[in-house]
CSV table of C-alpha atoms in Angstrom, one decimal:
chain,number,residue,atom,x,y,z
A,1,MET,CA,112.2,88.4,121.8
A,2,ILE,CA,110.1,90.0,124.5
A,3,LYS,CA,109.8,88.1,127.7
A,4,LEU,CA,107.8,88.9,130.8
A,5,LEU,CA,106.9,92.6,130.9
A,6,ASP,CA,106.9,94.7,134.0
A,7,ILE,CA,105.3,98.1,134.2
A,8,LEU,CA,107.1,101.1,135.6
A,9,LYS,CA,105.0,102.2,138.6
A,10,GLU,CA,106.5,105.7,138.5
A,11,VAL,CA,103.9,106.8,135.9
A,12,ASP,CA,105.4,110.3,135.4
A,13,TYR,CA,108.3,108.7,133.5
A,14,SER,CA,109.0,106.3,130.6
A,15,LEU,CA,112.1,104.3,130.1
A,16,HIS,CA,114.7,104.4,127.4
A,17,VAL,CA,117.3,101.5,127.4
A,18,ASN,CA,120.6,102.4,125.7
A,19,ARG,CA,121.4,99.1,124.0
A,20,HIS,CA,123.8,100.2,121.3
A,21,ASN,CA,125.5,103.3,122.7
A,22,GLU,CA,123.4,105.4,120.4
A,23,PHE,CA,122.2,107.6,123.3
A,24,ASP,CA,124.9,109.9,124.7
A,25,VAL,CA,123.2,112.1,127.3
A,26,ASP,CA,126.0,114.7,126.9
A,27,LYS,CA,125.8,114.7,123.1
A,28,LEU,CA,122.1,114.4,122.4
A,29,ARG,CA,121.3,114.4,118.7
A,30,LYS,CA,118.0,114.9,116.9
A,31,TYR,CA,116.3,111.8,115.5
A,32,GLY,CA,118.2,109.7,118.0
A,33,GLY,CA,121.4,110.2,116.0
A,34,GLY,CA,120.2,107.9,113.3
A,35,THR,CA,119.8,108.4,109.6
A,36,ASP,CA,116.5,106.7,108.6
A,37,ALA,CA,116.7,108.6,105.3
A,38,LEU,CA,119.3,106.2,104.1
A,39,ILE,CA,116.9,103.3,104.0
A,40,MET,CA,113.9,105.5,103.4
A,41,MET,CA,111.8,103.4,105.8
A,42,ASN,CA,110.0,101.5,103.0
A,43,GLY,CA,107.6,99.1,104.7
A,44,ARG,CA,108.7,100.1,108.1
A,45,GLY,CA,106.5,97.9,110.1
A,46,THR,CA,107.8,97.3,113.6
A,47,GLY,CA,106.0,100.0,115.5
A,48,HIS,CA,108.1,103.0,114.5
A,49,PHE,CA,106.2,106.2,114.8
A,50,GLY,CA,109.1,108.1,113.2
A,51,SER,CA,112.8,108.7,113.7
A,52,GLY,CA,114.0,109.3,117.2
A,53,THR,CA,114.6,108.0,120.7
A,54,TYR,CA,112.2,105.2,121.6
A,55,LEU,CA,110.9,104.4,125.1
A,56,SER,CA,108.1,102.7,127.0
A,57,THR,CA,106.8,102.1,130.5
A,58,TYR,CA,107.5,98.4,130.0
A,59,LYS,CA,110.9,96.7,130.0
A,60,GLU,CA,112.2,93.3,129.3
A,61,GLU,CA,112.9,91.1,132.3
A,62,SER,CA,116.5,91.8,133.4
A,63,ASP,CA,118.6,92.7,136.3
A,64,PHE,CA,117.3,96.2,136.3
A,65,ASN,CA,114.7,96.7,139.1
A,66,VAL,CA,112.4,99.7,138.6
A,67,ASP,CA,111.3,99.3,142.2
A,68,SER,CA,114.7,99.4,143.8
A,69,LYS,CA,115.5,102.0,146.4
A,70,SER,CA,118.3,103.5,144.4
A,71,VAL,CA,116.1,104.0,141.4
A,72,ARG,CA,113.3,105.6,143.5
A,73,ASP,CA,115.7,107.8,145.2
A,74,THR,CA,117.2,109.0,141.9
A,75,LEU,CA,113.7,109.7,140.5
A,76,GLU,CA,112.7,111.6,143.7
A,77,LYS,CA,115.9,113.6,143.8
A,78,ASN,CA,115.6,114.7,140.2
A,79,TYR,CA,111.9,115.1,140.1
A,80,GLY,CA,110.8,117.7,137.5
A,81,GLU,CA,113.8,117.0,135.2
A,82,PRO,CA,112.8,115.8,131.7
A,83,LEU,CA,115.7,113.3,131.5
A,84,ILE,CA,117.1,111.3,134.4
A,85,GLN,CA,119.7,108.5,134.2
A,86,VAL,CA,118.5,105.8,136.6
A,87,SER,CA,121.1,103.1,135.7
A,88,PRO,CA,124.3,103.0,133.6
A,89,ASP,CA,122.2,102.2,130.4
A,90,THR,CA,118.7,103.3,131.3
A,91,TYR,CA,117.0,106.7,131.4
A,92,ALA,CA,113.7,107.9,132.7
A,93,ILE,CA,112.1,110.5,130.5
A,94,ASP,CA,109.1,112.8,131.3
A,95,LEU,CA,107.0,112.8,128.2
A,96,ASP,CA,104.9,115.7,129.5
A,97,ARG,CA,107.8,118.0,128.8
A,98,TYR,CA,107.6,117.4,125.0
A,99,ASN,CA,105.1,118.3,122.2
A,100,LEU,CA,104.0,114.7,121.5
A,101,TYR,CA,100.9,113.5,119.6
A,102,ARG,CA,98.8,111.4,122.1
A,103,PRO,CA,96.6,108.6,120.7
A,104,LYS,CA,93.5,108.1,122.8
A,105,ASN,CA,93.4,104.3,122.6
A,106,ASN,CA,94.6,101.3,120.8
A,107,GLU,CA,92.4,101.9,117.7
A,108,HIS,CA,93.7,105.5,117.5
A,109,ALA,CA,97.3,104.3,117.8
A,110,GLU,CA,96.7,101.6,115.1
A,111,ILE,CA,95.4,104.3,112.7
A,112,LEU,CA,98.4,106.5,113.3
A,113,PHE,CA,100.8,103.5,112.9
A,114,GLU,CA,99.3,102.6,109.5
A,115,LEU,CA,99.1,106.2,108.4
A,116,LEU,CA,102.8,106.8,109.0
A,117,LYS,CA,103.7,103.5,107.3
A,118,ASN,CA,101.6,104.4,104.3
A,119,ILE,CA,103.2,107.8,104.0
A,120,ASN,CA,106.7,106.2,103.9
A,121,ASP,CA,105.5,103.6,101.4
A,122,LEU,CA,103.8,106.1,99.1
A,123,PHE,CA,106.8,108.3,98.6
A,124,TYR,CA,109.1,105.3,98.2
A,125,LEU,CA,106.7,104.1,95.4
A,126,VAL,CA,106.9,107.6,93.8
A,127,ASN,CA,110.6,107.7,94.0
A,128,SER,CA,110.9,104.2,92.4
A,129,LYS,CA,109.1,105.7,89.4
A,130,SER,CA,106.5,102.9,89.7
A,131,LYS,CA,103.7,103.1,87.1
A,132,ASN,CA,101.2,101.4,89.5
A,133,LEU,CA,98.8,104.3,89.6
A,134,LYS,CA,96.1,102.3,91.3
A,135,LEU,CA,98.3,101.5,94.2
A,136,LYS,CA,99.4,105.2,94.5
A,137,LYS,CA,95.7,106.3,94.5
A,138,GLN,CA,94.9,103.7,97.2
A,139,TYR,CA,97.8,104.9,99.4
A,140,LEU,CA,96.6,108.5,99.0
A,141,THR,CA,93.0,107.6,99.8
A,142,ASP,CA,94.1,105.7,103.0
A,143,ILE,CA,96.4,108.6,104.0
A,144,LEU,CA,93.7,111.3,103.6
A,145,ASP,CA,91.1,109.2,105.4
A,146,SER,CA,93.4,108.5,108.3
A,147,CYS,CA,94.4,112.2,108.6
A,148,LYS,CA,90.7,113.1,108.7
A,149,LYS,CA,90.2,110.7,111.6
A,150,LEU,CA,93.3,111.9,113.5
A,151,ASN,CA,93.0,115.7,112.9
A,152,LEU,CA,96.3,115.8,111.0
A,153,LYS,CA,97.0,117.5,107.7
A,154,PHE,CA,98.6,116.0,104.6
A,155,THR,CA,99.1,119.3,102.7
A,156,LYS,CA,100.0,120.0,99.1
A,157,GLU,CA,102.9,122.1,100.3
A,158,PHE,CA,104.3,119.1,102.3
A,159,VAL,CA,103.9,116.8,99.3
A,160,LYS,CA,105.7,119.2,97.0
A,161,LYS,CA,108.6,119.7,99.5
A,162,VAL,CA,109.1,115.9,99.8
A,163,ARG,CA,108.8,115.2,96.1
A,164,TYR,CA,111.0,118.0,94.8
A,165,GLU,CA,113.4,118.7,97.7
A,166,VAL,CA,113.6,115.7,100.1
A,167,MET,CA,113.5,112.8,97.7
A,168,PRO,CA,116.2,114.2,95.3
A,169,ASN,CA,118.4,114.8,98.3
A,170,TYR,CA,117.8,111.2,99.5
A,171,SER,CA,118.6,109.8,96.1
A,172,ALA,CA,121.7,111.9,95.5
A,173,ASN,CA,123.2,111.1,98.9
A,174,TRP,CA,122.0,107.5,99.6
A,175,THR,CA,125.4,106.6,101.0
A,176,GLY,CA,125.3,109.4,103.5
A,177,GLY,CA,127.8,112.2,104.0
A,178,SER,CA,127.6,115.9,104.7
A,179,ASN,CA,125.3,116.6,101.7
A,180,LEU,CA,122.5,114.5,103.1
A,181,LYS,CA,120.3,117.3,104.3
A,182,TYR,CA,117.3,115.3,105.4
A,183,LYS,CA,118.1,112.5,107.9
A,184,ALA,CA,114.7,111.6,109.2
A,185,SER,CA,112.0,109.5,107.6
A,186,ILE,CA,109.3,111.1,105.6
A,187,SER,CA,106.7,110.1,108.2
A,188,THR,CA,108.7,112.0,110.8
A,189,MET,CA,108.7,115.1,108.7
A,190,PHE,CA,105.0,114.7,108.3
A,191,MET,CA,104.4,114.7,112.1
A,192,GLU,CA,106.8,117.7,112.5
A,193,ASP,CA,104.9,119.5,109.7
A,194,ASN,CA,101.8,119.1,111.9
A,195,GLY,CA,103.6,120.6,114.9
A,196,TRP,CA,104.6,117.4,116.8
A,197,ASN,CA,107.9,116.3,118.2
A,198,GLY,CA,107.0,112.6,118.5
A,199,VAL,CA,104.3,110.3,119.6
A,200,ASN,CA,103.2,109.3,123.2
A,201,VAL,CA,101.6,105.8,123.5
A,202,ASN,CA,102.0,105.4,127.2
A,203,GLY,CA,99.4,103.1,128.7
A,204,ILE,CA,98.1,101.8,125.4
A,205,PRO,CA,98.3,98.0,125.1
A,206,VAL,CA,100.5,96.6,122.3
A,207,TYR,CA,102.1,99.9,121.5
A,208,ASP,CA,103.5,100.8,124.9
A,209,SER,CA,106.2,98.1,124.8
A,210,THR,CA,109.8,97.5,123.9
A,211,LEU,CA,108.6,96.2,120.5
A,212,HIS,CA,106.9,99.5,119.6
A,213,GLY,CA,107.0,102.3,122.1
A,214,SER,CA,106.7,106.1,122.3
A,215,VAL,CA,109.2,108.3,120.4
A,216,ILE,CA,110.7,111.7,120.7
A,217,TYR,CA,112.2,113.1,117.6
A,218,ASP,CA,114.3,115.9,119.1
A,219,ILE,CA,115.0,115.1,122.8
A,220,LYS,CA,116.6,118.5,123.3
A,221,ASN,CA,113.4,120.3,122.5
A,222,VAL,CA,111.9,120.5,126.0
A,223,VAL,CA,108.9,122.7,126.6
A,224,ASP,CA,107.0,123.8,129.8
A,225,ALA,CA,103.5,123.6,128.3
A,226,PRO,CA,103.1,121.0,125.5
A,227,ASN,CA,100.4,121.1,122.9
A,228,GLN,CA,97.2,119.0,123.5
A,229,THR,CA,96.3,116.4,121.0
A,230,PRO,CA,93.0,117.5,119.3
A,231,TYR,CA,89.8,115.6,119.8
A,232,TYR,CA,89.2,112.9,117.2
A,233,GLU,CA,85.9,111.3,116.3
A,234,LYS,CA,85.7,107.5,116.2
A,235,ASP,CA,84.8,106.7,112.7
A,236,SER,CA,84.5,103.0,112.0
A,237,TYR,CA,82.9,101.1,109.0
A,238,SER,CA,79.1,101.2,109.5
A,239,ARG,CA,75.9,101.3,107.6
A,240,HIS,CA,76.5,105.0,107.1
A,241,PRO,CA,80.3,105.4,106.9
A,242,LYS,CA,81.8,108.9,107.0
A,243,ASN,CA,85.4,108.4,105.8
A,244,LEU,CA,86.2,108.0,102.1
A,245,LYS,CA,87.8,104.5,102.4
A,246,ASP,CA,84.7,103.0,104.0
A,247,ILE,CA,82.4,104.8,101.7
A,248,ILE,CA,84.2,103.2,98.7
A,249,LYS,CA,83.9,99.8,100.4
A,250,LYS,CA,80.2,100.2,100.9
A,251,ILE,CA,79.5,101.5,97.3
A,252,ASN,CA,81.5,98.5,95.9
A,253,LYS,CA,79.5,96.1,98.1
A,254,ASP,CA,76.1,97.7,97.5
A,255,ASP,CA,75.5,100.6,95.2
A,256,PHE,CA,76.3,104.2,94.6
A,257,GLN,CA,73.1,105.6,96.2
A,258,SER,CA,73.6,103.6,99.5
A,259,VAL,CA,75.9,106.1,101.2
A,260,ASN,CA,75.8,109.8,102.3
A,261,LEU,CA,78.2,111.9,100.2
A,262,ILE,CA,77.3,115.4,101.3
A,263,ARG,CA,80.4,115.8,103.5
A,264,LEU,CA,82.8,115.1,100.6
A,265,SER,CA,84.6,117.8,98.8
A,266,ASN,CA,85.0,117.7,95.0
A,267,SER,CA,88.5,116.4,95.2
A,268,GLU,CA,87.3,113.6,97.5
A,269,ILE,CA,84.5,112.8,95.1
A,270,ASN,CA,87.0,112.6,92.3
A,271,ARG,CA,89.1,110.0,94.3
A,272,LEU,CA,85.9,108.1,95.1
A,273,LEU,CA,84.9,107.9,91.4
A,274,LYS,CA,88.4,106.6,90.5
A,275,LEU,CA,88.3,103.9,93.1
A,276,ILE,CA,84.8,102.5,92.9
A,277,ASP,CA,84.2,99.5,90.6
A,278,TYR,CA,83.7,100.5,87.0
A,279,SER,CA,80.0,99.3,86.9
A,280,LYS,CA,78.7,101.3,89.9
A,281,ILE,CA,77.6,104.3,87.9
A,282,SER,CA,75.9,103.7,84.5
A,283,TYR,CA,75.3,106.1,81.7
A,284,TYR,CA,71.7,105.4,81.1
A,285,ASP,CA,71.0,105.1,84.9
A,286,TYR,CA,72.5,108.5,85.9
A,287,ASN,CA,69.1,109.7,87.1
A,288,SER,CA,68.2,106.7,89.1
A,289,ASP,CA,71.8,106.6,90.5
A,290,PHE,CA,71.1,110.0,92.0
A,291,LYS,CA,67.3,110.2,92.3
A,292,PHE,CA,66.9,108.4,95.7
A,293,ALA,CA,70.2,109.7,97.0
A,294,LEU,CA,69.1,113.3,96.4
A,295,LYS,CA,65.7,112.6,97.9
A,296,ASP,CA,67.2,111.1,101.0
A,297,GLY,CA,69.6,114.0,101.4
A,298,TYR,CA,72.7,111.8,100.7
A,299,ILE,CA,74.0,114.1,97.9
A,300,TYR,CA,73.6,117.7,96.9
A,301,LEU,CA,72.5,118.8,93.4
A,302,HIS,CA,75.8,120.6,92.8
A,303,GLN,CA,77.7,117.4,93.6
A,304,ILE,CA,75.6,115.5,91.0
A,305,GLU,CA,76.5,118.1,88.4
A,306,HIS,CA,80.2,117.7,89.4
A,307,VAL,CA,80.0,113.9,89.0
A,308,LYS,CA,78.4,114.2,85.6
A,309,LYS,CA,81.1,116.6,84.6
A,310,VAL,CA,84.2,114.6,85.7
A,311,TYR,CA,83.0,111.0,85.5
A,312,PRO,CA,83.1,110.3,81.7
A,313,LYS,CA,86.9,110.9,81.7
A,314,ILE,CA,87.3,108.7,84.7
A,315,ILE,CA,85.2,105.8,83.2
A,316,PHE,CA,87.0,106.2,79.9
A,317,ASP,CA,90.3,105.5,81.7
A,318,LYS,CA,88.7,102.4,83.3
A,319,ILE,CA,87.4,101.2,80.0
A,320,LYS,CA,90.9,101.2,78.5
A,321,ASP,CA,92.0,98.8,81.1
A,322,LEU,CA,89.1,96.3,80.8
A,323,ASP,CA,89.7,93.0,79.1
A,324,PHE,CA,86.8,92.8,76.7
A,325,GLU,CA,88.0,89.5,75.1
A,326,ARG,CA,88.6,87.5,78.2
A,327,GLU,CA,86.3,88.9,80.9
A,328,LYS,CA,82.5,89.4,81.1
A,329,ILE,CA,82.1,93.2,81.1
A,330,SER,CA,78.9,94.6,82.7
A,331,GLU,CA,76.3,95.9,80.3
A,332,GLU,CA,75.7,98.7,82.8
A,333,ILE,CA,78.4,100.7,81.1
A,334,TYR,CA,77.3,100.1,77.5
A,335,GLY,CA,76.5,103.8,76.9
A,336,PHE,CA,79.9,104.8,78.3
A,337,VAL,CA,81.6,102.4,75.9
A,338,ILE,CA,79.9,104.0,73.0
A,339,MET,CA,80.9,107.5,74.3
A,340,TYR,CA,84.4,106.2,74.7
A,341,LEU,CA,84.6,105.1,71.1
A,342,ASP,CA,83.2,108.4,70.0
A,343,LYS,CA,86.0,110.2,71.8
A,344,ASN,CA,88.7,107.7,70.8
A,345,PRO,CA,88.3,106.7,67.2
A,346,ASN,CA,91.9,105.5,67.1
A,347,ASP,CA,90.9,102.7,69.5
A,348,TYR,CA,88.3,101.1,67.1
A,349,ASP,CA,89.5,97.7,68.1
A,350,ILE,CA,87.9,94.3,67.2
A,351,LYS,CA,87.9,93.4,71.0
A,352,TYR,CA,84.8,95.5,71.5
A,353,LEU,CA,82.7,93.9,68.7
A,354,ASN,CA,81.2,91.0,70.6
A,355,TYR,CA,80.3,93.2,73.6
A,356,LEU,CA,78.7,95.8,71.4
A,357,TYR,CA,76.7,93.3,69.5
A,358,LYS,CA,75.3,91.1,72.3
A,359,ASN,CA,74.4,94.1,74.6
A,360,TYR,CA,73.0,96.4,71.9
A,361,TYR,CA,69.4,95.3,71.8
A,362,ARG,CA,68.7,95.6,75.6
A,363,ASN,CA,70.4,98.9,75.8
A,364,ARG,CA,69.4,100.5,72.5
A,365,PHE,CA,67.1,103.1,74.2
A,366,PHE,CA,69.8,104.2,76.7
A,367,ILE,CA,72.6,105.2,74.4
A,368,PRO,CA,73.8,108.7,73.4
A,369,LYS,CA,71.6,110.3,70.7
A,370,ASN,CA,74.3,109.8,68.1
A,371,GLY,CA,74.9,106.2,69.4
A,372,LYS,CA,73.9,104.5,66.1
A,373,ASP,CA,76.2,106.7,64.1
A,374,ILE,CA,79.1,105.9,66.4
A,375,LEU,CA,78.4,102.2,66.1
A,376,ASN,CA,78.1,102.4,62.3
A,377,ASN,CA,81.4,104.3,62.1
A,378,TYR,CA,83.0,101.6,64.3
A,379,LEU,CA,81.8,98.8,62.1
A,380,GLU,CA,83.0,100.6,58.9
A,381,SER,CA,86.5,100.9,60.4
A,382,LEU,CA,86.8,97.1,60.7
A,383,ASP,CA,88.3,95.0,57.9
A,384,TYR,CA,85.4,92.6,57.3
A,385,GLU,CA,87.4,90.1,55.3
A,386,SER,CA,89.9,89.7,58.0
A,387,LEU,CA,87.3,88.7,60.6
A,388,ASP,CA,86.7,85.0,61.6
A,389,LYS,CA,83.3,83.5,61.2
A,390,TYR,CA,82.2,84.3,64.7
A,391,GLU,CA,83.3,87.9,64.4
A,392,LYS,CA,81.5,88.2,61.0
A,393,SER,CA,78.4,86.9,62.6
A,394,ASP,CA,78.6,89.5,65.4
A,395,TYR,CA,79.3,92.2,62.8
A,396,ASP,CA,76.3,91.2,60.6
A,397,GLU,CA,73.9,90.9,63.5
A,398,LEU,CA,74.9,94.3,64.9
A,399,LYS,CA,74.7,95.9,61.5
A,400,GLU,CA,71.2,94.5,61.0
A,401,ASP,CA,70.1,95.7,64.5
A,402,LEU,CA,71.3,99.3,63.6
A,403,GLN,CA,69.0,99.5,60.5
């Protein structure tokens, strides 16, 4: 429980308090001597920016006095050293002697905090062999959006290494031992893969505290000229959002043509199409979906062609998950449902009958050219005698409409 916080006025240093004898200055170990790999850091939520030695410019109220003459004399005598012991269990560390990622403000730190937590959670989910594809896609989208904001890279090479080297090593050596090759959390490996030896949150409210704090992964890795954190562009949800997560939110709230997509790559467009609501792009409304967006410069022609190429497969996967018997399914996708049945004759199920009948008349001019043939084939596949009276009524009415 954090009590009254005092700030260390010697701004060149941050404090590390050695509470559990994990910090032996003569036997410094990478990642603070811990083995976060053993718990895989699933849902790690209390401020951790990776595996290592944590410190802050704040301290809990105690007998330790940062303004005492002995502490000041110690700091002055050892000025320029990266690590100075100022009391039996407290060390002053010069963060400017390490390659640390430096958030610009509280918002920046919050984005990084959530990013690292999502990375740990995503790989934990993958390792558990969860079949929740929607959650995995959401994690991936959030991770890539945050990386774009923070100028960090979540590369395919890193993902492959974690999935095929790190995770198997974790799983095979979950009790520890000499065969445990990877001792840090995956989020730590991610930051190291981007060239950083930790995170510096000095002076940032909430995070510069004994609850969260800055972290150094390898405290022995001292440098004379640390790297500078690259510029990042503030990118919050707005009328014209730029990051994928907020673009998806706005499309789901409004419509597909309401946002600017020209900055998105094909892979980002693919993720967007998978995560928007199923009714946001309609078969018969393809042209109007894109007409005004193209005119306003919100989408390029080659992007439209890409959407038309990949979207049918994506919407087909969504159609398979829709509950046609218990939910009201939008008529906007009527043409896509017919296309789905054409591609999946083994799924000629009775559950589609009422939907196909009641929405046919209004949509009859906006279905594929062979739409009537597909619907007739679907009706012929059903066992008419096994239908109840309501189903027979739908069957008869649709059959008559198709004449």
